[in-house]
Amino acid sequence: MAKFSEKIGYALGDAAAGGITWKVMSIAFPLFFTNIFGLTVADTATLMLVARLFDVITDPMMGALADRTQSKWGTYRPWLIFGAIPLGLVFALLLYTPDLGPVGKRIYAYSMYLLMMAVYTAVNVPYGSLLGVMTADDNEKNEFSSYRMVGAYAMGFVTLLSFPYLQKMVGGTPAHQYAVLGVVLGALAALGTLACGLLTKERLKPIRAEKFSFKPFADLFRNKPWIILTLIGICTNFFNGFRYAVAGYLLEYCLHGDVTVSGLIINYTVFMTFGEVTCMIFGGLSPAFTKWVGSKRKAFNWAAIICAVTSIAFFFIPMDPKYIWLMVAMVILTSIGIGFYSPLLWSMYADVADYATEKNGTSSTGLIFSSGTMAQKFGSAISGALVALLLGIAGFVSGTDATGQTVVTITNEPAVQRMIWMLFSLFPAAIALLIVVLMRFYPIKK
C-alpha cells in the first residue's frame, strides 16, 4: 500500500511537467512565437511540425531505453532525478528572446524547441511508466492517476492565474517578462521533477527481454487496445491543443485585449485558469465517476460527449466582452468532461501495458507509456501548428523586420475572428465526437 507522501510525490511530477512546462508551451507558445519572439506564422507552424517528426523517433526510443535501464534508483526514477535540472534550464532558455535578426531567431527557436522536446521526453516517458511499476492494484493505479491529474491541473491553475500579475510585477518589455518568468517557472519545474523521483518507489520489477530486439515495436501494432487508445490519446490532445493554442488570440483579437471585471484581469491565461481548477476538482472525482457509470470506457465516453456539447454551445455565444462570464461558464462546463477523462487515459495505458505483458511475456511498459507522451506532444503541437497555419490563411501575418522588431498585420479581421472562434469551439467539438466513435472499438472493459 503506497503512502500518502508517495502519491503527493507522483502528483508533483505532473505538476512540474503538465502544470508548468507543458501548460505554458501549449497556451503561450503560439502567441509568444508570433507576437513576441517574432517568428512568421509559417515558421511557427513548421517548427511545431518538425518537432513532431522528431518525437515520432525519440519517444518510442526513450520508452525502450527506459524499460532496459537498471540502476540502484530503479528503472524509471533515475531519469527524473537526473533529468530535472536540464528540464528547467532548457525551458528557461526557450522563453528567452535573443537580440538577433530573422535568420538568427529562426535557428535559435528551432534549436531550443527541439532540445526542449528531447529533454521533456527523457523525463516524461519514464514518469508515465512509473505508474506501471509502483503498484499492481488496479484501484490504486486509478488513485495515482487521479493524483497525477490533480497535481497537473492544480499547478496549471496557479501558473495561469498568476501569469499576468507576475508579468506586471516583472515589468519591462513582454520579451523581458517571458525571459524572467522562464527562469522562475523552470526552477519550479526542476524542483517538482526531482521531488517526484526521490519520493516515489518502484515495487514491481519489469519482465525484461534477454536481449534487445525490435519485436516489442512490432508487437505494438498487433495490440488492438494500444492502437485504439493511442488514437484516442492523440484526439484528446488535439481537443485541448486547439483550445489552448488559440486562447491568446481569442482574447487579443476577438475581445480586443484583456477584460477587467471588478479588478480581476482576465487575460488568456486567466481565462483558461477557470478550466484548470474545474479539471482539478473533477479529475479528483474521476475514480468515483468511473465506479458510478460502471467502467473506464463508459466514463470516457460520457466525458467526451460533455466536451462535444459544450464546445458547440460556445460557438453560439456573441463575440463581445460583455459576455465574458458566459464564455467562462462554458469553459468550466467543458472542463468537467476533460477532468473526468484525463486521469482515465493514463490508467488505461497501464491496463494496456498489463495486457501486453500477459500476451507477449515481457514488459514493454516504458514503450507503451511513451506512446501516451508522444500522443500528448503530437496532438498539442500539431494543433498548435494548424492554428498558426489556419490563422495565416484567414489573414494573420507576423514576422521580424530588418531591425529585429516583431511586426503583426491583420489583412482580413472578420475572417481571422471567425477562424479563432471556430478553432476554440467547432474544431474541438468535432474531435470530441471522434473520440466517442473510437471508444466503441476499445476492447478492454475494466
XYZ file of C-alpha atoms in Angstrom:
446
model
C 0.000 0.000 0.000
C 1.513 3.271 -1.095
C 1.919 6.089 1.418
C 0.174 9.431 1.011
C 3.572 11.127 0.605
C 4.299 8.925 -2.407
C 1.031 9.917 -4.071
C 1.900 13.565 -3.471
C 5.366 12.898 -4.906
C 3.862 11.360 -8.026
C 1.498 14.328 -8.362
C 4.474 16.720 -8.214
C 5.903 15.067 -11.330
C 2.978 16.142 -13.491
C 2.631 19.421 -11.607
C 6.100 20.180 -12.994
C 5.697 18.725 -16.478
C 1.975 19.191 -17.157
C 1.174 22.093 -14.858
C 4.168 24.284 -15.675
C 6.257 23.422 -18.744
C 3.620 21.822 -20.959
C 0.868 24.208 -19.913
C 2.950 27.254 -20.834
C 4.133 25.591 -24.052
C 0.566 24.717 -25.060
C -1.127 28.008 -24.205
C 1.558 30.673 -24.538
C 3.891 29.424 -27.254
C 1.914 30.058 -30.466
C 1.172 33.651 -29.406
C 4.685 34.031 -27.932
C 6.403 32.922 -31.139
C 4.313 35.122 -33.464
C 3.712 38.247 -31.360
C 6.758 38.454 -29.052
C 9.600 36.311 -30.365
C 8.956 37.431 -33.947
C 8.607 34.248 -35.992
C 6.344 34.254 -39.021
C 3.145 32.224 -38.925
C 4.727 29.789 -41.410
C 7.860 29.411 -39.289
C 5.775 28.778 -36.165
C 3.707 26.094 -37.887
C 6.778 24.464 -39.454
C 8.670 24.474 -36.150
C 5.933 22.516 -34.420
C 5.563 20.084 -37.315
C 9.320 19.391 -37.422
C 9.306 18.803 -33.672
C 6.562 16.189 -34.092
C 8.561 14.240 -36.663
C 11.439 14.370 -34.193
C 9.196 12.972 -31.429
C 7.973 10.088 -33.584
C 11.538 8.768 -33.378
C 12.630 9.842 -29.892
C 9.549 8.871 -27.860
C 9.483 5.125 -28.623
C 13.302 5.012 -28.432
C 13.110 6.604 -24.980
C 10.447 4.124 -23.926
C 12.568 1.157 -24.990
C 15.657 2.667 -23.329
C 13.812 3.337 -20.084
C 12.492 -0.262 -19.999
C 16.074 -1.566 -20.118
C 17.544 0.829 -17.525
C 18.957 -0.840 -14.404
C 20.300 1.218 -11.520
C 20.236 1.483 -7.732
C 17.447 4.069 -8.135
C 15.316 1.664 -10.172
C 14.269 1.512 -13.809
C 12.393 4.779 -14.362
C 13.173 7.023 -11.372
C 16.789 7.872 -12.342
C 15.554 9.646 -15.457
C 13.536 12.020 -13.262
C 16.298 12.522 -10.708
C 18.996 13.357 -13.245
C 16.735 14.973 -15.854
C 15.201 17.572 -13.516
C 17.826 20.303 -13.884
C 18.169 20.022 -17.707
C 14.361 20.278 -17.979
C 14.220 23.547 -16.043
C 17.288 25.032 -17.746
C 16.194 24.387 -21.333
C 12.671 25.631 -20.574
C 14.142 28.933 -19.344
C 16.285 29.281 -22.478
C 13.260 28.619 -24.687
C 11.396 31.618 -23.240
C 14.354 33.939 -23.852
C 14.202 36.181 -26.942
C 17.741 36.797 -28.306
C 18.661 40.083 -29.984
C 19.051 38.547 -33.448
C 17.740 39.040 -36.967
C 15.113 36.823 -38.641
C 17.558 34.005 -39.520
C 19.262 34.004 -36.121
C 15.927 33.903 -34.313
C 14.740 31.054 -36.501
C 17.865 28.991 -35.746
C 17.622 29.714 -32.010
C 13.915 28.837 -31.852
C 14.343 25.554 -33.733
C 17.378 24.522 -31.672
C 15.825 25.276 -28.286
C 12.409 23.845 -29.144
C 13.853 20.542 -30.379
C 16.161 20.349 -27.344
C 13.177 21.005 -25.065
C 11.242 18.193 -26.711
C 14.179 15.817 -26.228
C 14.607 16.691 -22.531
C 10.846 16.577 -21.926
C 10.760 13.112 -23.491
C 13.676 11.898 -21.366
C 11.798 12.900 -18.217
C 8.125 12.437 -19.041
C 8.193 8.985 -20.668
C 9.817 7.386 -17.608
C 7.490 9.421 -15.366
C 4.406 7.979 -17.067
C 5.927 4.484 -16.990
C 6.301 4.684 -13.196
C 2.567 4.069 -12.875
C 3.057 0.551 -14.205
C 5.634 -0.448 -11.547
C 4.515 1.375 -8.392
C 1.547 -0.929 -7.729
C -0.243 -3.964 -9.144
C -3.609 -2.929 -7.698
C -5.962 -1.501 -10.343
C -7.836 0.771 -7.909
C -4.549 2.158 -6.606
C -3.442 2.826 -10.186
C -6.611 4.874 -10.623
C -5.778 6.778 -7.429
C -2.204 7.505 -8.549
C -3.503 8.615 -11.936
C -6.083 10.841 -10.260
C -3.419 12.404 -8.005
C -1.321 12.987 -11.107
C -4.094 14.890 -12.861
C -4.993 16.896 -9.755
C -1.317 17.860 -9.412
C -1.101 18.917 -13.050
C -4.311 20.939 -13.014
C -3.669 22.490 -9.588
C -0.253 23.739 -10.699
C -1.714 24.745 -14.063
C -4.279 26.802 -12.164
C -1.589 28.563 -10.122
C 0.656 29.106 -13.162
C -2.021 30.543 -15.431
C -3.813 32.629 -12.802
C -0.583 34.244 -11.589
C 0.924 34.773 -15.066
C -0.457 38.278 -15.871
C 0.234 39.524 -12.336
C 3.791 38.186 -12.425
C 4.260 39.928 -15.775
C 3.178 43.232 -14.221
C 5.490 42.613 -11.255
C 8.487 41.933 -13.523
C 7.758 44.932 -15.764
C 9.694 45.941 -18.863
C 9.004 44.604 -22.339
C 6.949 41.441 -22.929
C 10.160 39.697 -24.074
C 11.845 40.566 -20.756
C 8.803 39.388 -18.800
C 8.762 35.997 -20.526
C 12.520 35.575 -20.023
C 12.308 36.210 -16.274
C 9.245 34.006 -15.844
C 11.042 31.286 -17.804
C 13.778 31.212 -15.158
C 11.310 31.194 -12.257
C 8.975 28.572 -13.719
C 11.900 26.477 -14.971
C 13.325 26.317 -11.442
C 9.940 25.237 -10.038
C 9.607 22.544 -12.729
C 13.075 21.205 -11.901
C 12.279 21.026 -8.166
C 8.957 19.252 -8.749
C 10.533 16.672 -11.062
C 13.365 15.982 -8.617
C 10.934 15.600 -5.710
C 8.892 13.096 -7.733
C 11.977 10.980 -8.433
C 13.013 10.980 -4.780
C 9.603 10.382 -3.151
C 8.241 7.560 -5.342
C 9.051 3.832 -5.174
C 9.248 1.057 -7.775
C 7.706 -2.046 -6.207
C 7.351 -4.209 -9.311
C 10.217 -5.491 -11.425
C 9.676 -5.290 -15.210
C 9.951 -8.644 -17.001
C 12.860 -7.841 -19.291
C 13.700 -9.462 -22.590
C 17.087 -11.222 -22.535
C 18.453 -9.034 -25.316
C 17.401 -6.029 -27.323
C 15.159 -6.641 -30.302
C 12.663 -4.792 -32.436
C 9.947 -7.301 -31.509
C 8.335 -5.026 -28.861
C 7.915 -2.339 -31.532
C 6.291 -4.831 -33.896
C 4.088 -6.168 -31.080
C 2.603 -2.713 -30.567
C 0.964 -2.787 -33.984
C -0.632 -6.153 -33.176
C -2.008 -4.742 -29.926
C -5.548 -3.520 -30.690
C -6.125 -1.808 -27.303
C -2.873 0.155 -27.771
C -3.813 1.243 -31.320
C -7.267 2.483 -30.278
C -6.057 4.137 -27.068
C -3.214 5.918 -28.863
C -5.665 7.326 -31.426
C -7.903 8.451 -28.558
C -4.890 9.989 -26.801
C -3.998 11.958 -29.930
C -7.607 13.166 -30.164
C -7.760 14.317 -26.530
C -4.634 16.368 -27.071
C -5.973 17.763 -30.341
C -9.061 18.813 -28.378
C -7.027 20.536 -25.670
C -4.401 21.753 -28.123
C -6.784 23.753 -30.320
C -8.326 25.488 -27.310
C -5.056 26.252 -25.542
C -3.219 27.409 -28.663
C -5.950 29.798 -29.791
C -6.957 31.206 -26.372
C -4.418 34.032 -26.556
C -5.618 35.077 -29.999
C -9.248 34.885 -28.842
C -8.718 37.442 -26.069
C -6.449 39.640 -28.183
C -8.349 39.769 -31.490
C -11.965 38.728 -30.749
C -12.406 40.505 -27.402
C -9.826 43.218 -28.210
C -7.468 42.639 -25.305
C -7.660 41.749 -21.630
C -11.061 42.059 -19.962
C -11.067 43.587 -16.467
C -14.043 42.741 -14.235
C -14.162 44.133 -10.667
C -10.374 44.409 -10.591
C -9.780 40.888 -11.953
C -7.601 40.886 -15.058
C -8.943 38.232 -17.437
C -6.229 37.660 -19.999
C -5.843 34.420 -21.954
C -4.044 32.562 -19.142
C -6.628 33.578 -16.526
C -9.440 32.736 -18.983
C -8.174 29.154 -19.167
C -7.485 29.065 -15.411
C -11.197 28.618 -14.730
C -10.959 25.389 -16.704
C -7.841 24.295 -14.814
C -9.465 24.480 -11.395
C -12.527 22.639 -12.739
C -10.312 19.904 -14.197
C -8.521 19.649 -10.851
C -11.791 19.106 -8.979
C -13.358 16.666 -11.424
C -10.047 14.892 -12.005
C -10.183 14.056 -8.305
C -13.770 12.828 -8.732
C -12.918 10.728 -11.789
C -12.422 7.397 -9.918
C -15.822 7.783 -8.193
C -17.467 8.762 -11.502
C -15.917 5.708 -13.178
C -17.262 3.377 -10.478
C -20.686 5.010 -10.768
C -21.027 4.522 -14.546
C -19.511 1.031 -14.396
C -16.297 1.112 -16.462
C -13.482 3.329 -17.704
C -14.775 3.050 -21.258
C -18.261 4.301 -20.345
C -16.828 7.102 -18.204
C -14.558 8.237 -21.039
C -17.463 8.135 -23.470
C -19.698 10.345 -21.315
C -16.829 12.766 -20.693
C -16.264 13.166 -24.448
C -19.985 13.817 -25.013
C -19.891 16.602 -22.387
C -16.920 18.152 -24.203
C -18.649 17.980 -27.597
C -21.947 19.520 -26.477
C -20.393 22.393 -24.501
C -17.888 23.201 -27.270
C -20.702 23.516 -29.805
C -22.607 25.736 -27.356
C -19.594 28.079 -27.055
C -19.747 28.798 -30.801
C -23.146 30.498 -30.383
C -22.002 32.932 -27.662
C -21.794 36.501 -29.079
C -18.241 37.709 -29.712
C -18.453 40.550 -27.192
C -16.539 41.229 -23.928
C -19.800 41.783 -22.028
C -20.489 38.034 -22.401
C -17.179 37.102 -20.771
C -18.820 35.319 -17.829
C -20.972 33.227 -20.171
C -17.773 32.251 -22.005
C -16.115 31.395 -18.693
C -19.152 29.305 -17.693
C -18.904 27.307 -20.917
C -15.158 26.788 -20.375
C -15.972 25.429 -16.897
C -18.627 23.036 -18.236
C -16.263 21.767 -20.941
C -13.583 21.236 -18.319
C -15.856 18.897 -16.358
C -15.538 16.436 -19.235
C -11.783 16.997 -19.556
C -11.364 16.495 -15.812
C -13.216 13.170 -15.938
C -11.275 11.686 -18.869
C -7.747 12.956 -18.148
C -6.887 10.508 -15.306
C -8.615 7.675 -17.152
C -6.285 7.928 -20.143
C -3.144 7.119 -18.120
C -4.866 4.456 -16.063
C -5.982 2.816 -19.333
C -2.391 2.905 -20.633
C -1.437 0.911 -17.523
C -4.176 -1.606 -18.450
C -2.779 -1.827 -21.987
C 0.736 -2.387 -20.578
C -0.589 -5.240 -18.398
C -2.393 -6.692 -21.421
C 0.817 -6.556 -23.474
C 2.903 -8.226 -20.709
C 0.366 -11.044 -20.384
C 0.146 -11.534 -24.136
C 3.856 -11.238 -25.051
C 5.603 -12.482 -21.901
C 7.894 -9.445 -21.491
C 7.318 -5.936 -20.205
C 7.042 -3.018 -22.609
C 5.641 -0.571 -20.069
C 8.005 2.267 -20.987
C 7.423 1.760 -24.693
C 3.635 1.781 -24.258
C 3.626 4.830 -21.997
C 5.960 6.594 -24.433
C 3.143 6.411 -26.970
C 0.973 8.311 -24.497
C 3.600 11.022 -24.217
C 4.027 11.039 -27.997
C 0.253 11.398 -28.422
C 0.317 14.298 -25.959
C 3.054 16.145 -27.812
C 1.776 15.180 -31.269
C -1.767 16.352 -30.604
C -0.769 19.573 -28.850
C 1.913 20.629 -31.294
C 0.078 19.658 -34.490
C -2.989 21.518 -33.272
C -0.740 24.495 -32.486
C 0.769 24.284 -35.950
C -2.696 24.093 -37.526
C -3.829 27.111 -35.512
C -0.902 29.128 -36.876
C -1.452 27.828 -40.416
C -5.227 28.437 -40.456
C -4.855 31.912 -38.960
C -2.339 32.689 -41.678
C -4.798 31.550 -44.342
C -7.513 33.707 -42.745
C -5.341 36.824 -42.864
C -3.000 36.901 -39.840
C 0.572 37.907 -40.786
C 3.562 38.089 -38.392
C 7.342 38.306 -38.645
C 10.528 40.209 -37.779
C 11.658 43.303 -39.684
C 15.235 44.176 -40.655
C 15.863 45.820 -37.261
C 14.764 42.715 -35.346
C 11.380 44.134 -34.269
C 8.252 41.966 -34.257
C 5.575 43.034 -36.760
C 1.945 41.754 -36.796
C -0.605 42.639 -39.509
C -4.272 41.576 -39.884
C -5.327 41.683 -43.546
C -8.893 40.372 -43.008
C -10.137 40.956 -39.443
C -13.628 39.346 -39.723
C -12.155 36.182 -41.279
C -9.440 35.955 -38.595
C -12.030 36.420 -35.836
C -14.333 33.721 -37.271
C -11.422 31.316 -37.590
C -10.342 31.935 -33.990
C -13.897 31.369 -32.720
C -14.246 28.107 -34.659
C -10.825 26.862 -33.527
C -11.950 27.285 -29.925
C -15.367 25.651 -30.396
C -16.350 23.706 -33.528
C -12.939 22.170 -34.255
C -12.628 20.726 -30.713
C -16.271 19.577 -30.829
C -15.569 17.513 -33.955
C -12.570 15.916 -32.227
C -14.671 15.060 -29.142
C -17.267 13.313 -31.335
C -14.458 11.331 -32.986
C -13.383 10.155 -29.504
C -16.909 8.828 -28.916
C -16.679 6.818 -32.145
C -13.192 5.438 -31.349
C -14.208 4.431 -27.829
C -16.722 1.973 -29.300
C -13.772 -0.072 -30.605
C -11.710 -0.120 -27.381
C -11.802 -3.768 -26.199
C -10.601 -3.648 -22.545
C -13.656 -3.397 -20.332
C -12.218 -2.675 -16.884
